[in-house]
PDB file of C-alpha atoms in Angstrom:
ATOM      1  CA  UNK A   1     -73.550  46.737  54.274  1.00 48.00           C
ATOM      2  CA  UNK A   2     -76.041  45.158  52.212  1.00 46.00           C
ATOM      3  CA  UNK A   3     -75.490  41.760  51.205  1.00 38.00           C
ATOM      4  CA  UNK A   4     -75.604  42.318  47.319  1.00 42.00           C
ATOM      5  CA  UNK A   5     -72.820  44.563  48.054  1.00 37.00           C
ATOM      6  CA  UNK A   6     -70.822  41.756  50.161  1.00 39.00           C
ATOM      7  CA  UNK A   7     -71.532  39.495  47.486  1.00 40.00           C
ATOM      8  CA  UNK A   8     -69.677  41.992  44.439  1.00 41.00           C
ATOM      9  CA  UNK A   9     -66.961  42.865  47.081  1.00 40.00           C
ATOM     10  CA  UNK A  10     -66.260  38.395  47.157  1.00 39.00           C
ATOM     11  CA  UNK A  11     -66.438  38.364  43.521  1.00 46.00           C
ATOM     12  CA  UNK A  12     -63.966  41.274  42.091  1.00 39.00           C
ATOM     13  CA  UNK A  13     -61.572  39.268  45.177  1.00 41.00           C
ATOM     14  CA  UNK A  14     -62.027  35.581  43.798  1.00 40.00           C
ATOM     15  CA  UNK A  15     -61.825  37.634  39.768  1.00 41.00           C
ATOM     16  CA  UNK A  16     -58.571  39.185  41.033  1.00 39.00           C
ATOM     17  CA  UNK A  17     -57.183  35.791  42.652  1.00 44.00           C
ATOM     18  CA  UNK A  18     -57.949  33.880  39.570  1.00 37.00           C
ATOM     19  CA  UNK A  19     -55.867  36.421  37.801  1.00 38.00           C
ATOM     20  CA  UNK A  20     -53.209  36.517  39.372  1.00 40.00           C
ATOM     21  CA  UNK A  21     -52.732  32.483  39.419  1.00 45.00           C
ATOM     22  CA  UNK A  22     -52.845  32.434  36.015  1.00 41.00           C
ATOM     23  CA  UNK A  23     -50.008  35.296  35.407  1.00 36.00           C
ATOM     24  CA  UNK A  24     -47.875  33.370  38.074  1.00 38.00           C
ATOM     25  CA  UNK A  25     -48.669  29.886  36.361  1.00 40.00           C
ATOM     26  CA  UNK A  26     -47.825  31.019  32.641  1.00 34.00           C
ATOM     27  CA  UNK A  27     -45.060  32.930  33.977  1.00 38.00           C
ATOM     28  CA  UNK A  28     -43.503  29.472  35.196  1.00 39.00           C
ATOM     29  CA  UNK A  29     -44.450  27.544  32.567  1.00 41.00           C
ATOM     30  CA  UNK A  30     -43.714  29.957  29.760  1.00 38.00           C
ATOM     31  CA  UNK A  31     -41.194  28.151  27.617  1.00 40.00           C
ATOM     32  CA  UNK A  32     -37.680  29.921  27.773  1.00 48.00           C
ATOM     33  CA  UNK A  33     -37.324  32.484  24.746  1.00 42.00           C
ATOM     34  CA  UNK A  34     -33.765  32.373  24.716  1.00 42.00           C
ATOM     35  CA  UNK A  35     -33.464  28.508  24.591  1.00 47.00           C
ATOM     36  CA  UNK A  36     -36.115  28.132  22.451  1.00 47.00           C
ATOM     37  CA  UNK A  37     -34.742  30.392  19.739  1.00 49.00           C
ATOM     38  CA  UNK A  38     -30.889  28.899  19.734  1.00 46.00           C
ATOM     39  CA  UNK A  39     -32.887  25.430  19.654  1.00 44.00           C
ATOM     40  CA  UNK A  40     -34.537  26.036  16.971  1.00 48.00           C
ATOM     41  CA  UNK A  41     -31.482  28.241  15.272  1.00 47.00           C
ATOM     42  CA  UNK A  42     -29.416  25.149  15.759  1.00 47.00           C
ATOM     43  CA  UNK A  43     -32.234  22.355  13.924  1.00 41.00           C
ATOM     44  CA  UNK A  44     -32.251  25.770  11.251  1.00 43.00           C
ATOM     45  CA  UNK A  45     -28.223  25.929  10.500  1.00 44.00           C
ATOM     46  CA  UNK A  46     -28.230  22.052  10.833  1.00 41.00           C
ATOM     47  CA  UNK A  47     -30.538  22.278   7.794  1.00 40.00           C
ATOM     48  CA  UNK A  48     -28.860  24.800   5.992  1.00 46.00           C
ATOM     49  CA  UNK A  49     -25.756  22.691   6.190  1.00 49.00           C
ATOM     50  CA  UNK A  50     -27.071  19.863   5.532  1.00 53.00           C
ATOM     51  CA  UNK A  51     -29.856  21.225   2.240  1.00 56.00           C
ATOM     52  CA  UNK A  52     -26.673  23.203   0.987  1.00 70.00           C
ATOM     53  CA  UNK A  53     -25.880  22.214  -2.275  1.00 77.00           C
ATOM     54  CA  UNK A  54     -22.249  21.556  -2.751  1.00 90.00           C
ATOM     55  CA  UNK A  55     -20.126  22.903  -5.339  1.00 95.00           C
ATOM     56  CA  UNK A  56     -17.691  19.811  -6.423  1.00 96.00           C
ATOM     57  CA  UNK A  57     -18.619  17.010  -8.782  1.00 97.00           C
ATOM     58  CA  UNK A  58     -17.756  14.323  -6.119  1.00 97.00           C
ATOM     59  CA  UNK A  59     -20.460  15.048  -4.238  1.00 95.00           C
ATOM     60  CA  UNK A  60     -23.168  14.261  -7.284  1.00 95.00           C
ATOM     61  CA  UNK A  61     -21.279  10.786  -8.113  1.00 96.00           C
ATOM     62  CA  UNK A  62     -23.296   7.837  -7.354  1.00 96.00           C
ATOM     63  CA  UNK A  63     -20.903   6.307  -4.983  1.00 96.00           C
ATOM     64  CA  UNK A  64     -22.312   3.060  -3.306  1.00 95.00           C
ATOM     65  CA  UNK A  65     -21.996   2.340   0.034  1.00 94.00           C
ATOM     66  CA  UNK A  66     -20.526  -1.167  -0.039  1.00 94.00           C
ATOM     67  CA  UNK A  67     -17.432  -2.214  -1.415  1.00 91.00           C
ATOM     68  CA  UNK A  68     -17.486  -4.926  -3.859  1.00 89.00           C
ATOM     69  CA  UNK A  69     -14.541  -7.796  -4.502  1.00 85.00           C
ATOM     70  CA  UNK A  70     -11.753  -6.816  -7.094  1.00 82.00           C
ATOM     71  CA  UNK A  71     -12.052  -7.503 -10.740  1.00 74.00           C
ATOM     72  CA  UNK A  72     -10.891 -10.891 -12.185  1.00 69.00           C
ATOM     73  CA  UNK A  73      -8.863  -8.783 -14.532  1.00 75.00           C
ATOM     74  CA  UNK A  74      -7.332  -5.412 -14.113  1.00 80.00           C
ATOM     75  CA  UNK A  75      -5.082  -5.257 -17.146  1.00 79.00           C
ATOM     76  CA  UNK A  76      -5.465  -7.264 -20.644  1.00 76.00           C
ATOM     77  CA  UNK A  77      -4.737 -10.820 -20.186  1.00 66.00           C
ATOM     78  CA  UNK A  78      -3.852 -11.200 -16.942  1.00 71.00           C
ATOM     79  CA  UNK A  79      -6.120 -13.357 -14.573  1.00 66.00           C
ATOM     80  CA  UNK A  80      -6.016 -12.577 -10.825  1.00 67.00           C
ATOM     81  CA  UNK A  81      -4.332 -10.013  -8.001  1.00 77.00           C
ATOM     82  CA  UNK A  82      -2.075  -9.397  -7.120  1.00 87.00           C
ATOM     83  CA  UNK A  83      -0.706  -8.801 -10.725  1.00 89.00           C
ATOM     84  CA  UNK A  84       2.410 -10.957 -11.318  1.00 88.00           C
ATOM     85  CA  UNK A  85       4.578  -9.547 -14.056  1.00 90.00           C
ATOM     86  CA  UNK A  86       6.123 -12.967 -15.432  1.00 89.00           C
ATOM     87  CA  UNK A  87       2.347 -13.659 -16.226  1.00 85.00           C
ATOM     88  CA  UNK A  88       2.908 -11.168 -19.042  1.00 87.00           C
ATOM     89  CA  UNK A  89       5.969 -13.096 -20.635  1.00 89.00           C
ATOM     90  CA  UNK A  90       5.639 -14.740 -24.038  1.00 83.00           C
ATOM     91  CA  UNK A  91       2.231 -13.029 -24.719  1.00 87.00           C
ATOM     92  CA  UNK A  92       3.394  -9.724 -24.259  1.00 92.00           C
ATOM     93  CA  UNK A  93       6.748  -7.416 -25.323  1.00 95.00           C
ATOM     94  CA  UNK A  94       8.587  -4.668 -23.398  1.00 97.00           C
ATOM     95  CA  UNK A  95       9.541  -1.334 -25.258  1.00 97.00           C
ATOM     96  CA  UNK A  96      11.698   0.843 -23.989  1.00 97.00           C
ATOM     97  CA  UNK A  97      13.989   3.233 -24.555  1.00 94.00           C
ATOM     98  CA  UNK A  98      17.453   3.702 -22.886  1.00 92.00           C
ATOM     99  CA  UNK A  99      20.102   6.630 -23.346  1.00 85.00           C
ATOM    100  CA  UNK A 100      23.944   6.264 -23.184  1.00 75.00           C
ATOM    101  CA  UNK A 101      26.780   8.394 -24.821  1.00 71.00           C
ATOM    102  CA  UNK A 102      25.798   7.602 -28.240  1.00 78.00           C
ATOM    103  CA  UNK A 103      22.332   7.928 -29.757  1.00 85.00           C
ATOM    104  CA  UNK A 104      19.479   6.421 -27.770  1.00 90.00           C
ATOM    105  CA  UNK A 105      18.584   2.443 -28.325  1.00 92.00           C
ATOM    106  CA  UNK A 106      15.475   1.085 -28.291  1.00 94.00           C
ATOM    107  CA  UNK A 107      14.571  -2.491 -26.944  1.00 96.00           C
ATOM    108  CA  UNK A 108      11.647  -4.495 -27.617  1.00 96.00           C
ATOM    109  CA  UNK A 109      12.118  -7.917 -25.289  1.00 96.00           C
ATOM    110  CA  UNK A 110       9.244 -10.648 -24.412  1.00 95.00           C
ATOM    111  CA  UNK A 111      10.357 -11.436 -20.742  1.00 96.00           C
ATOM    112  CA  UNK A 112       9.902  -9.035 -17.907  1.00 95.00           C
ATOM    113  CA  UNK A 113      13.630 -10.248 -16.559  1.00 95.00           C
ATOM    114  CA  UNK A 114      14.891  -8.772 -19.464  1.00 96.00           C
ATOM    115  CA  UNK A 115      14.187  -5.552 -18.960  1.00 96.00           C
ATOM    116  CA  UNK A 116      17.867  -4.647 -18.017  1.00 95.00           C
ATOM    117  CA  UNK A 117      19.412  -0.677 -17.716  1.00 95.00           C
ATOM    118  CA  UNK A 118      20.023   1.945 -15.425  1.00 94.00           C
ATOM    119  CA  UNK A 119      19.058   5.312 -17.407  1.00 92.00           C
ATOM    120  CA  UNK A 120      16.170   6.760 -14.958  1.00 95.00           C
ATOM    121  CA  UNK A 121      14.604   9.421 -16.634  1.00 92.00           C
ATOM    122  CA  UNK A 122      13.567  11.840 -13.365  1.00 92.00           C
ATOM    123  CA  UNK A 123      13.616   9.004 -11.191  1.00 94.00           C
ATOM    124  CA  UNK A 124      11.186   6.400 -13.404  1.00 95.00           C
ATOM    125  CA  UNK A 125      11.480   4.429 -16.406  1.00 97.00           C
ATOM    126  CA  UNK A 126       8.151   3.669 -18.607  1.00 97.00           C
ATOM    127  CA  UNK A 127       7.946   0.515 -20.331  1.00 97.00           C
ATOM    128  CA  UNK A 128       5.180   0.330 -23.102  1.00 97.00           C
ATOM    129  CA  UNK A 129       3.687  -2.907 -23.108  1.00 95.00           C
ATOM    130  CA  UNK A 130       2.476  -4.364 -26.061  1.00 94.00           C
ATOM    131  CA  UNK A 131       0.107  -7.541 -26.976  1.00 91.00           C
ATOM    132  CA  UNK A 132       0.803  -9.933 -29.609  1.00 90.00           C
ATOM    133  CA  UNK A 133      -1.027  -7.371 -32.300  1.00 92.00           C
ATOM    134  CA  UNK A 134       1.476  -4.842 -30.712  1.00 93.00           C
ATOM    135  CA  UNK A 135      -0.950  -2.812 -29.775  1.00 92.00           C
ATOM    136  CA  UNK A 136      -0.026  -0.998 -26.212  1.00 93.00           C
ATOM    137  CA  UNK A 137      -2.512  -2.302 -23.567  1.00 91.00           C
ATOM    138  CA  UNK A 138      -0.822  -0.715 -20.348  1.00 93.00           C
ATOM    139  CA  UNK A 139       2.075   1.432 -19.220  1.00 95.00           C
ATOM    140  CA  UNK A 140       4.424   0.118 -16.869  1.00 96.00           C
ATOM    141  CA  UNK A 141       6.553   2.492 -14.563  1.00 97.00           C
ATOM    142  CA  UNK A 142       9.363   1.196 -12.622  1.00 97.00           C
ATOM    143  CA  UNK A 143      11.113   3.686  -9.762  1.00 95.00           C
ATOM    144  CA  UNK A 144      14.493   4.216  -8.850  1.00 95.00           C
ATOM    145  CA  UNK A 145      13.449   4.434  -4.707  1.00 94.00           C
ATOM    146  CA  UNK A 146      10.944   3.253  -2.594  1.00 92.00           C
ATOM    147  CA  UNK A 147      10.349   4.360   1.080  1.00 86.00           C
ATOM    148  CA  UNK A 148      14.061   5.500   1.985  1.00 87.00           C
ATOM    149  CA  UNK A 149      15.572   2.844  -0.511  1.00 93.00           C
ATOM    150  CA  UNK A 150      17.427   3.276  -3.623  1.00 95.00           C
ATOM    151  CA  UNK A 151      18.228   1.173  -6.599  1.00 96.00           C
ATOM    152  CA  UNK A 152      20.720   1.251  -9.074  1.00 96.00           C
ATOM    153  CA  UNK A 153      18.950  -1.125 -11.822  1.00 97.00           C
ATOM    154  CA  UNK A 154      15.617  -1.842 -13.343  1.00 97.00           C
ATOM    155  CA  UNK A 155      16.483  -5.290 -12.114  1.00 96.00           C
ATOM    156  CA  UNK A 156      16.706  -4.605  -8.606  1.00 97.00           C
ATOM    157  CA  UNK A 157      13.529  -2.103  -8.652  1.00 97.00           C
ATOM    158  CA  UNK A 158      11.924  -4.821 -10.406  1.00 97.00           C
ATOM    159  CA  UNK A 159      12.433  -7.641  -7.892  1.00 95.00           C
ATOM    160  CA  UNK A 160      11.536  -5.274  -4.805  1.00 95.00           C
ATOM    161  CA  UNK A 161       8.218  -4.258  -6.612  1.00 95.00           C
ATOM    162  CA  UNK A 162       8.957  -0.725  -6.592  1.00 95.00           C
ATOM    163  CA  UNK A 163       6.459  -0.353 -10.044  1.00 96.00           C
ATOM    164  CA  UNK A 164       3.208   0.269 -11.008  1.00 95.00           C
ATOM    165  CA  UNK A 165       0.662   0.356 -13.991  1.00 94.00           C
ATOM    166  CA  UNK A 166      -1.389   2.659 -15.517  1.00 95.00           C
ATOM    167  CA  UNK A 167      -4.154   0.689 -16.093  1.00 93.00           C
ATOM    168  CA  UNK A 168      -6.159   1.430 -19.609  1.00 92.00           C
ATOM    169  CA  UNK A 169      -9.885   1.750 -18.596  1.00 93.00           C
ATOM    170  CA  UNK A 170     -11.243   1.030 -21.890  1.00 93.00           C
ATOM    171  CA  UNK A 171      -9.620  -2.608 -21.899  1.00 90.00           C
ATOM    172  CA  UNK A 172     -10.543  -3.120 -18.226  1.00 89.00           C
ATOM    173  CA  UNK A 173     -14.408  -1.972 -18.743  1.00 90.00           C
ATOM    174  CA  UNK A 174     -14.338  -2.972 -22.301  1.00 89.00           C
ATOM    175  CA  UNK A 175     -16.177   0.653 -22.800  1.00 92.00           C
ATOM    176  CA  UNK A 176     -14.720   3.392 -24.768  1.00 95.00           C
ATOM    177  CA  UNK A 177     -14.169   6.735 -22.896  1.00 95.00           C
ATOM    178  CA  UNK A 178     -13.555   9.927 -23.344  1.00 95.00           C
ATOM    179  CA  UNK A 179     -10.552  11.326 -21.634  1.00 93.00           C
ATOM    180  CA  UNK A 180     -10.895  15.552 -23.089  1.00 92.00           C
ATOM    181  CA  UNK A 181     -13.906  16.500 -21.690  1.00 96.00           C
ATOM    182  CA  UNK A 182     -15.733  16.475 -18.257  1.00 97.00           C
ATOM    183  CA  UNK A 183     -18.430  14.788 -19.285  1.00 97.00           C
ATOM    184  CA  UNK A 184     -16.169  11.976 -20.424  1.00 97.00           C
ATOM    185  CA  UNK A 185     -14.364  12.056 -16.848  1.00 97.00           C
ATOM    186  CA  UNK A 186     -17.583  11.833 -15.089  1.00 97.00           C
ATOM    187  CA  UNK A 187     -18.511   8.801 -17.267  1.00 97.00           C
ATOM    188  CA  UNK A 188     -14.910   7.216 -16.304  1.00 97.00           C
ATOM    189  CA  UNK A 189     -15.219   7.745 -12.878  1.00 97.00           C
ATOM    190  CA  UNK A 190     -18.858   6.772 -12.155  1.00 97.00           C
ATOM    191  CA  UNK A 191     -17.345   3.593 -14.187  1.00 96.00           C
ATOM    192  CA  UNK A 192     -14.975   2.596 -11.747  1.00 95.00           C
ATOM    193  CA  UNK A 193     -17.768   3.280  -8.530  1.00 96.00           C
ATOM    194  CA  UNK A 194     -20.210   1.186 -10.772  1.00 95.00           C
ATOM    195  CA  UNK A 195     -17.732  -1.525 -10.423  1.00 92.00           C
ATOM    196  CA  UNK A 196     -15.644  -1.946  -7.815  1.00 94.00           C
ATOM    197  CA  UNK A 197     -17.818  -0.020  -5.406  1.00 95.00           C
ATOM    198  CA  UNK A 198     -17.319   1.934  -2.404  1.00 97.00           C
ATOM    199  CA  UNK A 199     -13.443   3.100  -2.465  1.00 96.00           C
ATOM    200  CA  UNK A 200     -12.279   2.429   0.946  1.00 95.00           C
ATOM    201  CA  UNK A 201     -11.052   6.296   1.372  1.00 95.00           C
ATOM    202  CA  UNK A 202     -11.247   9.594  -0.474  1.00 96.00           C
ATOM    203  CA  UNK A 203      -8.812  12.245   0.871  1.00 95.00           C
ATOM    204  CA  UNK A 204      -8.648  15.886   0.411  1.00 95.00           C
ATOM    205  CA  UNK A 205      -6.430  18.260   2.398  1.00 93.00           C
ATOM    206  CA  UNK A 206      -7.111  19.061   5.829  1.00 91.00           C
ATOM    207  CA  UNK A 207      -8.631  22.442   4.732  1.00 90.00           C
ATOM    208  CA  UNK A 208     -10.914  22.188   2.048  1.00 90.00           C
ATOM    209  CA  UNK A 209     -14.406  22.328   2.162  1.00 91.00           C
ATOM    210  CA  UNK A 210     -16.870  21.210  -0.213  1.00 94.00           C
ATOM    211  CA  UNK A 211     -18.937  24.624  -0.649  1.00 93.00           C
ATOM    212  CA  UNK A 212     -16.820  27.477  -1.994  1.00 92.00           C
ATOM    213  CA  UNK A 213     -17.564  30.621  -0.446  1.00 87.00           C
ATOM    214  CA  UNK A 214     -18.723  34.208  -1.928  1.00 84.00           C
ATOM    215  CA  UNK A 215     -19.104  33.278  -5.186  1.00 82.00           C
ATOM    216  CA  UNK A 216     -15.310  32.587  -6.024  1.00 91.00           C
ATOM    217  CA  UNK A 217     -13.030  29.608  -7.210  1.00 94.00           C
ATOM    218  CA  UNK A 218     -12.382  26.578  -5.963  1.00 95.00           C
ATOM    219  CA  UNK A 219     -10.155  23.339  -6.160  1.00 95.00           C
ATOM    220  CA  UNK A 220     -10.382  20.420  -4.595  1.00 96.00           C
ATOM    221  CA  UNK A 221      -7.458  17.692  -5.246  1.00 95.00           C
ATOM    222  CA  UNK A 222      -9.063  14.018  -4.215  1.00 95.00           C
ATOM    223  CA  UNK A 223      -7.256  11.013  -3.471  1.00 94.00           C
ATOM    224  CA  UNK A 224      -9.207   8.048  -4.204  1.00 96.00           C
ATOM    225  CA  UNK A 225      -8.379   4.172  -2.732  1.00 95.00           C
ATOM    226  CA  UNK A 226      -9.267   1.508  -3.141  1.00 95.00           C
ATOM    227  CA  UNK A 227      -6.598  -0.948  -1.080  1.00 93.00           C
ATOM    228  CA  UNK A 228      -6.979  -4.586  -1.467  1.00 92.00           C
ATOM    229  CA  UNK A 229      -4.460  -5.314   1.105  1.00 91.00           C
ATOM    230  CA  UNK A 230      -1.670  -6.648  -1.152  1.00 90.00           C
ATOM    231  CA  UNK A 231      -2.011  -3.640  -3.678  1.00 92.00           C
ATOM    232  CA  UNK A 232      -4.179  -0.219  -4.095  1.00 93.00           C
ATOM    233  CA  UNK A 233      -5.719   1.195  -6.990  1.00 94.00           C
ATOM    234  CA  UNK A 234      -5.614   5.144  -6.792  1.00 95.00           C
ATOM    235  CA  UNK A 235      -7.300   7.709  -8.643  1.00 96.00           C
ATOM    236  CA  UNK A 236      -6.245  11.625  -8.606  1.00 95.00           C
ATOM    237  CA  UNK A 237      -9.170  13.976  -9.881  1.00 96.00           C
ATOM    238  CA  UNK A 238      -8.629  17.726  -9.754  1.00 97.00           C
ATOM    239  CA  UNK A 239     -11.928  20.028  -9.566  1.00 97.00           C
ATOM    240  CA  UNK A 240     -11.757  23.359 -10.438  1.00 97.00           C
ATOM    241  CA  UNK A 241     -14.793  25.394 -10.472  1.00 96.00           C
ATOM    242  CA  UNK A 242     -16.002  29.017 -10.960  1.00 95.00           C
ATOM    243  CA  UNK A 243     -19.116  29.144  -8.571  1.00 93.00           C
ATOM    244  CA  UNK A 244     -19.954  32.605 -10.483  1.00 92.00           C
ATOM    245  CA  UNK A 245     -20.204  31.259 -13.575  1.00 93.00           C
ATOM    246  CA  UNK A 246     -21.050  28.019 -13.198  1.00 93.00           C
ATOM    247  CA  UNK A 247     -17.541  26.925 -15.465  1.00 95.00           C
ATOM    248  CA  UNK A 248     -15.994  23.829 -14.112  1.00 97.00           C
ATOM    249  CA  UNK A 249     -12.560  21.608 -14.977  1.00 97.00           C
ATOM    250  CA  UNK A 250     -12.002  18.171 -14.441  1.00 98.00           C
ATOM    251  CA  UNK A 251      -8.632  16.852 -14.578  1.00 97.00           C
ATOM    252  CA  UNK A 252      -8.031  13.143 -14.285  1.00 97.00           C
ATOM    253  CA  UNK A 253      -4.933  11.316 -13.947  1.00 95.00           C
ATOM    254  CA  UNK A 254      -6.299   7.763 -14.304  1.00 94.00           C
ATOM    255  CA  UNK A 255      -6.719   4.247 -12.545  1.00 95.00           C
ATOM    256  CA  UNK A 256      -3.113   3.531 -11.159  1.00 94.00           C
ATOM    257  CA  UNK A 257      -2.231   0.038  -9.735  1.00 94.00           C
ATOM    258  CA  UNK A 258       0.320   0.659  -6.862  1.00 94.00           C
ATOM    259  CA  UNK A 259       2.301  -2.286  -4.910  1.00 94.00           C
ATOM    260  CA  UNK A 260       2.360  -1.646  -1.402  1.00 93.00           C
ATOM    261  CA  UNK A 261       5.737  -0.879  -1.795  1.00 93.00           C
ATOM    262  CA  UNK A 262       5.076   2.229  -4.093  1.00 92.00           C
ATOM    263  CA  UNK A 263       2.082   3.514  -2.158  1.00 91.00           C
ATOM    264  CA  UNK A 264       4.965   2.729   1.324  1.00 79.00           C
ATOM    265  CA  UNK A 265       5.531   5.943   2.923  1.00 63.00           C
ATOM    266  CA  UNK A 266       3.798   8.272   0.659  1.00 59.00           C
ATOM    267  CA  UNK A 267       0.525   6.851   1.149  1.00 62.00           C
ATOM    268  CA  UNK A 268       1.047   6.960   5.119  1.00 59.00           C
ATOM    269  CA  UNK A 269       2.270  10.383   5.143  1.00 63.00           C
ATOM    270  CA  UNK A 270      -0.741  11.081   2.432  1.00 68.00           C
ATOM    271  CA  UNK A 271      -2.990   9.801   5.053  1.00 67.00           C
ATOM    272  CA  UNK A 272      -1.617  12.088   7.598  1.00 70.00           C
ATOM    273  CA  UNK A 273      -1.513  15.550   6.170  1.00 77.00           C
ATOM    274  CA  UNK A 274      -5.110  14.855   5.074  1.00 87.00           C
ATOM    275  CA  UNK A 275      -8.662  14.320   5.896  1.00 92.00           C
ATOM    276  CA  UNK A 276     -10.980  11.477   4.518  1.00 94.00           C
ATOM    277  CA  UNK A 277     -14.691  12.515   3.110  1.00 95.00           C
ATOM    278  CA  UNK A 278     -15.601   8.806   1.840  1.00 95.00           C
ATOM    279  CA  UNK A 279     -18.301   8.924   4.830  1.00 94.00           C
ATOM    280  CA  UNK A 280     -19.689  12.352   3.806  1.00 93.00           C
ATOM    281  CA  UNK A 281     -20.060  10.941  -0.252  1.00 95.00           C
ATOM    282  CA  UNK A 282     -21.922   7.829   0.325  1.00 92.00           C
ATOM    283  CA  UNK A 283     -25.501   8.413  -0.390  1.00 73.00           C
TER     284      UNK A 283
END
């Protein structure tokens, strides 16, 4: 055999073992299909997730991501919190209705210890107070139980601070507001993040989520709190929204002082039977 031949025969061998080392090293080295596609389908729905856009208003708010210390004033006139009703004696009157046998009476007093009666309407009694122009800068509700206690009187209810306000946001923000429209709501709301910053939860119920699905309707009920410790200021906003359409309602059922006797049970049970988003809302 002729050397030229010998030579060829070498070559097509060393060609063919070059070959096949290459298959077998790719074939090692090739990356794992499988892996790599639910890798990279995990990064993709991670995305999605994360680049959907969600369907509630809460989720647009500007809500900072610090808390900031409370207001010197939460209601008209009175300096410092806790808010200690005898503050509001002299400078302020009580109106209030109360219902016996006969026809209902009327009282107008200037001391919070003389609020006096025992008429609950539903379990409450509002007292409309007035400034010295008698115009009505807050709403005071006192309750007839707290936690598992009961109480016959105003008096007693009064002295175990089971009350709280509902606190007039255009005196506390000296803005005026509108309270009819969404827009107006928004405006309220961004408000109160503007200034008392992050709230320290916002709960929903255990089962909503914040991107309604095939194109329906939606609500989500929010629980917003801010608690100081010694009190809590709460917020309820209902979202209703028609993803089809793009039609949304805002209901708001203002800025609510609470002593820690009001917000008691309820607001540990609240916490309990929901979830808290306040991490998923801070930008």
């Amino acid at each position: 055999m002729g050397k030229s031949v010998i030579m060829k025969i070498l070559g097509v061998i060393i060609a063919i073992a070059v070959l096949i080392g290459g298959v077998v090293y790719f074939t090692k080295n090739k990356p794992d299909s499988k892996n790599n596609e639910s890798s990279n389908s995990n990064v993709s729905n991670e995305e999605k997730e994360s680049n959907i856009k969600k369907d509630f208003w809460i989720t647009e708010a500007v809500i900072p991501s610090k808390s900031k210390s409370i207001l010197t004033k939460l209601v008209d006139g009175i300096d410092g919190s806790p808010i200690d009703l005898n503050k509001l004696d002299s400078s302020y009157t009580f109106n209030y209705r109360e219902y016996g046998s006969d026809k209902p009476v009327d009282y107008k007093v200037h001391s919070i210890s003389d609020v006096k009666g025992s008429s609950w309407d539903s379990g409450k009694k509002e007292i409309t107070v007035k400034n010295s122009a008698d115009e009505t800068v807050f709403s005071l509700v006192i309750k007839d139980k707290c936690n598992d206690t009961e109480y016959k009187t105003y008096e007693e209810a009064l002295s175990n601070n089971c009350w709280f306000i509902n606190i007039n946001e255009d005196i506390m923000f000296n803005k005026k507001f509108n309270y009819k429209n969404n827009d107006g709501i928004k405006e309220i709301i961004q408000e109160i993040f503007n200034q008392l910053g992050k709230p320290t939860h916002v709960f929903v119920r255990p089962d909503e989520k914040l991107v309604i699905d095939n194109e329906g309707i939606g609500i989500l009920m929010c629980n917003i709190i801010y608690d100081y410790g010694s009190f809590k200021l709460t917020i309820w906003l209902n979202d209703t929204y028609n993803k089809k359409h793009d039609y949304r309602i805002l209901q708001y059922y203002g800025l609510v002082y609470e002593t820690n006797e009001i917000y008691g049970k309820y607001g540990r049970d609240n916490t309990l039977r929901t979830k808290d988003i306040i991490s998923e809302l801070v930008k």
